Short mmCIF file of C-alpha atoms in Angstrom, two decimals:
data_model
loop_
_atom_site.label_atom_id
_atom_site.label_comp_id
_atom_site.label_asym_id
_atom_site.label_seq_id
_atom_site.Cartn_x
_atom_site.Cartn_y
_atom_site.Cartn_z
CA UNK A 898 -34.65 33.35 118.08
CA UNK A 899 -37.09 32.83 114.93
CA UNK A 900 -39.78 34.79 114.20
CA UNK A 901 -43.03 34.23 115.24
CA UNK A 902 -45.61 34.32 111.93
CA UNK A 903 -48.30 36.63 112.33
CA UNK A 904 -51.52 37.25 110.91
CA UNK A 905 -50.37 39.77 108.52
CA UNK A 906 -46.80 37.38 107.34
CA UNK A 907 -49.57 34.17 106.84
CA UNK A 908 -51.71 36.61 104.68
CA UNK A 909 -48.32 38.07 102.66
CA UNK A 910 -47.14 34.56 102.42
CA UNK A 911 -50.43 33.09 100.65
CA UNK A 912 -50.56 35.94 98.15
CA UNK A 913 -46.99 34.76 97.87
CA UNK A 914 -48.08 31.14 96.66
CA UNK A 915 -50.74 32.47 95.04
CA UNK A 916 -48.46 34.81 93.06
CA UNK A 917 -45.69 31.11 92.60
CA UNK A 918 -49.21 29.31 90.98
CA UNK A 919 -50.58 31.90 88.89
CA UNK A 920 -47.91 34.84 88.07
CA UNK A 921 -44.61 33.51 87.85
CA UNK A 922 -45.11 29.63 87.04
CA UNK A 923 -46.96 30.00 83.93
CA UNK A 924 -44.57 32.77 82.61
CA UNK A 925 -41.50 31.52 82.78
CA UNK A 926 -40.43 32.30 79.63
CA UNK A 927 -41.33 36.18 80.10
CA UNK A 928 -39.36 35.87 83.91
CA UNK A 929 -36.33 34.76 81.89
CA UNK A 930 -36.10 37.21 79.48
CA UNK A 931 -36.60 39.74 82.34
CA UNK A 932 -33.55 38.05 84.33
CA UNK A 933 -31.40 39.47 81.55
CA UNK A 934 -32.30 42.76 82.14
CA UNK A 935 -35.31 45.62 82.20
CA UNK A 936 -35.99 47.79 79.85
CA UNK A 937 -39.13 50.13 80.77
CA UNK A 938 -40.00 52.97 78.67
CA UNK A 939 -41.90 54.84 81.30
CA UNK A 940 -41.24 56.01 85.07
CA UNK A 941 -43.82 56.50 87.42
CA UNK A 942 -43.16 58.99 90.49
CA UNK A 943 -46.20 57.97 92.67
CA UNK A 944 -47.55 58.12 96.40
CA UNK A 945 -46.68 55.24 99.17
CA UNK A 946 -50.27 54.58 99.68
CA UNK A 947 -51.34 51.60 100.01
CA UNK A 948 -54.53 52.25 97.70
CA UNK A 949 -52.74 53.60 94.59
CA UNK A 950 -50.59 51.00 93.04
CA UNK A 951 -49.77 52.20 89.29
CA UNK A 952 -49.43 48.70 88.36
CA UNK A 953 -53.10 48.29 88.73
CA UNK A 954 -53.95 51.22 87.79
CA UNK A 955 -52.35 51.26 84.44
CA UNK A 956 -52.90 47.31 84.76
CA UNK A 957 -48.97 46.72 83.77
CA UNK A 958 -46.52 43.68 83.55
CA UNK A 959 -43.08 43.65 85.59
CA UNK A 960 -40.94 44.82 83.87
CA UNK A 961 -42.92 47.85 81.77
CA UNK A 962 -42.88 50.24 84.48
CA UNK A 963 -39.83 51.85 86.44
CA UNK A 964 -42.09 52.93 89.78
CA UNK A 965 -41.04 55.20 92.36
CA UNK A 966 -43.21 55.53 95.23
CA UNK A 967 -42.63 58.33 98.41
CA UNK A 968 -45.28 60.29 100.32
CA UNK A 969 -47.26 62.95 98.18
CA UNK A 970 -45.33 61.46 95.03
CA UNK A 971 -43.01 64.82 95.66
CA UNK A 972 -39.88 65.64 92.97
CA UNK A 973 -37.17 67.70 94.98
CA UNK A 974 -35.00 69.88 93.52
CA UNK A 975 -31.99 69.23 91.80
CA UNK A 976 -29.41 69.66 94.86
CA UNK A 977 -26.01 68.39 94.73
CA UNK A 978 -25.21 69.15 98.73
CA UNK A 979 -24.38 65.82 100.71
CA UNK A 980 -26.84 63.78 101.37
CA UNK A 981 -29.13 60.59 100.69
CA UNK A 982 -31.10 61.69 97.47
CA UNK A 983 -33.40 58.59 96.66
CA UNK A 984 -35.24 60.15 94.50
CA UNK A 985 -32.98 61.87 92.23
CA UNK A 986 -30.77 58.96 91.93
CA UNK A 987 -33.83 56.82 90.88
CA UNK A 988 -34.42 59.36 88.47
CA UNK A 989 -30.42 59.72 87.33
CA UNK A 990 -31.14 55.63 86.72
CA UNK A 991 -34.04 56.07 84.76
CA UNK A 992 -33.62 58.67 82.39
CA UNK A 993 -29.39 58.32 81.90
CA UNK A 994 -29.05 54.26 81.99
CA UNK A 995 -32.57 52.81 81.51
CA UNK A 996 -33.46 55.88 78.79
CA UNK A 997 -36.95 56.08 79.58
CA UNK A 998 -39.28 58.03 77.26
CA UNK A 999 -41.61 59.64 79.63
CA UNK A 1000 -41.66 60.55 83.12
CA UNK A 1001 -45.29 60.40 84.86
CA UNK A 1002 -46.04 62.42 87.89
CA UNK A 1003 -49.19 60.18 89.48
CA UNK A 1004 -50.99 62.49 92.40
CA UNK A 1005 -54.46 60.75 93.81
CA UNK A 1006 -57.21 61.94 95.68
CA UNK A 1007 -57.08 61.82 99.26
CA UNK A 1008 -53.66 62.36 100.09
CA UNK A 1009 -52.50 62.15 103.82
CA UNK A 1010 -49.59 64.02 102.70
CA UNK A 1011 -50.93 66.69 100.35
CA UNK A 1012 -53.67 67.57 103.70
CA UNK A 1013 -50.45 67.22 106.03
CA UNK A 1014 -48.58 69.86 103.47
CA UNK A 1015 -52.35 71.75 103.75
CA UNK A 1016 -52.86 72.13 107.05
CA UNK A 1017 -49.30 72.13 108.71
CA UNK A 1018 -50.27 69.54 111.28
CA UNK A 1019 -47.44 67.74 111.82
CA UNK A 1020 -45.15 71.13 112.02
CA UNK A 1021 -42.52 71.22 114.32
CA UNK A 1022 -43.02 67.55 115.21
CA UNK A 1023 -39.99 65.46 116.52
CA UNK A 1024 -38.84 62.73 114.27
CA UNK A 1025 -40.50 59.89 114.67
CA UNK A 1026 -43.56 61.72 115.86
CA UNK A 1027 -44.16 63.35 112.55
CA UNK A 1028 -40.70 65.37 112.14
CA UNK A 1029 -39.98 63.28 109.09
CA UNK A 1030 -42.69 63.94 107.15
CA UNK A 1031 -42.89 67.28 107.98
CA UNK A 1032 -39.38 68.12 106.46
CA UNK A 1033 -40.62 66.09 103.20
CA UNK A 1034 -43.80 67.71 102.70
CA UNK A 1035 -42.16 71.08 103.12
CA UNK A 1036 -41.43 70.86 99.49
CA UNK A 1037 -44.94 72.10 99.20
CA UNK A 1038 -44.99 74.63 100.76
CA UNK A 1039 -44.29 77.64 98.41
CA UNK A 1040 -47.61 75.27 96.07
CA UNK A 1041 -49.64 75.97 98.91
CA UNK A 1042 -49.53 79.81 99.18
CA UNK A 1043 -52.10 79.90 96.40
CA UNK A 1044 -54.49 76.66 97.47
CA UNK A 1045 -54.77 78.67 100.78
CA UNK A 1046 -55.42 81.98 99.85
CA UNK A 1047 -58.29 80.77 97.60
CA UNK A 1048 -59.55 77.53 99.46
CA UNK A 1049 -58.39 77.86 103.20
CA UNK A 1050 -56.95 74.89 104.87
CA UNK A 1051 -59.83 72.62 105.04
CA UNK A 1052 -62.39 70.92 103.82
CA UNK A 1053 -62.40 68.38 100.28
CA UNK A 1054 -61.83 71.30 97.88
CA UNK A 1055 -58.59 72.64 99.29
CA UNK A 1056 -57.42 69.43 99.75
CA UNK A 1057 -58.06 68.47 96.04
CA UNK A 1058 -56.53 71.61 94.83
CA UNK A 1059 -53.55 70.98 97.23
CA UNK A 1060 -52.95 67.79 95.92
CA UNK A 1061 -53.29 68.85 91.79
CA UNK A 1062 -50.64 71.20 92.94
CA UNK A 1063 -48.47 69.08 94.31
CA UNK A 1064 -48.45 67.34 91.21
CA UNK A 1065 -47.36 70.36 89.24
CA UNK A 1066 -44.76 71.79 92.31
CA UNK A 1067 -43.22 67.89 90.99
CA UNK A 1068 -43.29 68.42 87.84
CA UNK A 1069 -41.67 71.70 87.94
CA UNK A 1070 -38.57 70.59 90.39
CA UNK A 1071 -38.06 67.59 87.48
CA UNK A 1072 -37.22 70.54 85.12
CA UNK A 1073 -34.61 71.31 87.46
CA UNK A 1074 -32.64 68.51 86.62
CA UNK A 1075 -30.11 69.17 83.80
CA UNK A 1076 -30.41 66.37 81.69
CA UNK A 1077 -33.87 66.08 82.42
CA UNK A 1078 -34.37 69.52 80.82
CA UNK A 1079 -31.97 69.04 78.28
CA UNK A 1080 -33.66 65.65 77.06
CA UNK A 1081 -37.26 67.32 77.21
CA UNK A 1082 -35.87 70.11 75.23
CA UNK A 1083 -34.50 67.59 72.39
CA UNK A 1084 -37.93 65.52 72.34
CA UNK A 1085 -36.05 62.59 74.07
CA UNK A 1086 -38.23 63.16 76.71
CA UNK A 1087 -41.57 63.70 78.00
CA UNK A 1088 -43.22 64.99 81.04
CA UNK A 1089 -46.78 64.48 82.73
CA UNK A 1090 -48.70 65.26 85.30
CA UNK A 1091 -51.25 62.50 86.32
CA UNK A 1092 -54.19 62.55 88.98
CA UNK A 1093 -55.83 59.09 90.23
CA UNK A 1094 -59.24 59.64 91.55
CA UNK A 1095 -59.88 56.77 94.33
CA UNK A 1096 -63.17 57.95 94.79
CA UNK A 1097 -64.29 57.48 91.35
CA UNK A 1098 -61.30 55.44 90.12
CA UNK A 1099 -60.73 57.74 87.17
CA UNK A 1100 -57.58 58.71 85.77
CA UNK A 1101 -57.05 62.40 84.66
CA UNK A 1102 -54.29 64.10 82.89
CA UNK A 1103 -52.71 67.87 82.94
CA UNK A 1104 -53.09 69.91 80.30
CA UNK A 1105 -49.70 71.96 80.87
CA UNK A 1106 -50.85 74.82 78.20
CA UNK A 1107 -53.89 75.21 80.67
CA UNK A 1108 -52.67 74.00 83.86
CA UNK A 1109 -56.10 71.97 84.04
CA UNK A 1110 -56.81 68.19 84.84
CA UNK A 1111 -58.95 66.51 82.57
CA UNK A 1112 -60.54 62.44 82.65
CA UNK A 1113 -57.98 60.51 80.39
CA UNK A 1114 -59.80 59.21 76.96
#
């Protein structure tokens, strides 16, 4: 049996002609160039939410931008035990086959899963009742020693501190990588750490020599 529509499919599908009219009809010369192939200089490791897409925020074409998006825009560890690693292999793609110049860790202010990591809420939850995201977020945890000690486990500060680190615990496990490290070392490749303020909608950037976020110029 068919699908019923819905509310949220009639709203998808009008962005959809919307998209037909205005984004792909009048560029079909730029769609056909991209049919042969991508070629993005830059990777963006971002967060699933729904209010922080780095295409707006760094206003982008497809095509420019090779986006990865997962709760608390978290890096694991370079592991090679079994396994499904969607992240690492979207990085292997990246920086081995698509040769992308720089690497951008994008964190953002109010993070479900940066003030999951901070308060161990969802902690021993079953899968499917939180278990998920609490093995995910786990790759926090050693960030949040610090962020606790200092800031506790609640309230806007802590959870902004929580999430700068998380963008730094990411940066960090990409260093892991062999030929991540190997390519930074050589100056093939470059690093950042990137914080998207929804409240204010400003960008900041990490000063690594300082370990300090700063508004981008």
């Amino acid at each position: 049996m068919a699908n019923a529509t819905s509310p949220e499919l009639d709203q998808l599908l009008a962005g959809y002609r919307r998209f037909r009219d205005h984004g792909w009809t009048p560029h079909r010369e730029r769609w056909e160039r991209l049919r042969e192939g991508q070629e993005p200089k830059v990777m963006i490791i971002a967060c699933s939410d729904s209010r922080v897409d780095p295409a707006q925020v760094f206003d982008t074409d497809p095509g420019e931008m090779f986006v990865v998006r997962n709760v608390a825009a978290m890096v694991p560890p370079f592991e090679t035990s079994p396994g499904h690693h969607g992240v690492s292999a979207a990085l292997e793609f990246a920086v081995q086959v698509l040769k992308v110049k720089e690497v951008v860790v994008m964190g953002h202010g109010m993070c479900g899963g940066c003030r999951a990591a901070l308060t161990q809420e969802m902690a021993g939850a079953a899968r499917g009742a939180g278990g998920f995201v609490a093995d995910w977020i786990s790759l926090l945890d050693e960030a949040r020693k610090p962020v606790v000690e200092e800031h506790g486990t609640s309230g806007r500060t802590a959870e902004r501190a929580m999430e700068l680190a998380g963008v730094k615990a990411s940066l960090a496990n990409l260093r892991t990588f062999p030929w991540v490290k190997e390519k930074e070392d050589a100056g093939d490749l470059t690093l950042r750490g990137a914080f998207f303020a929804i409240s204010d909608g400003i960008l900041h950037l990490l000063n690594e020599e300082t370990g300090t976020f700063a508004p981008a110029a």
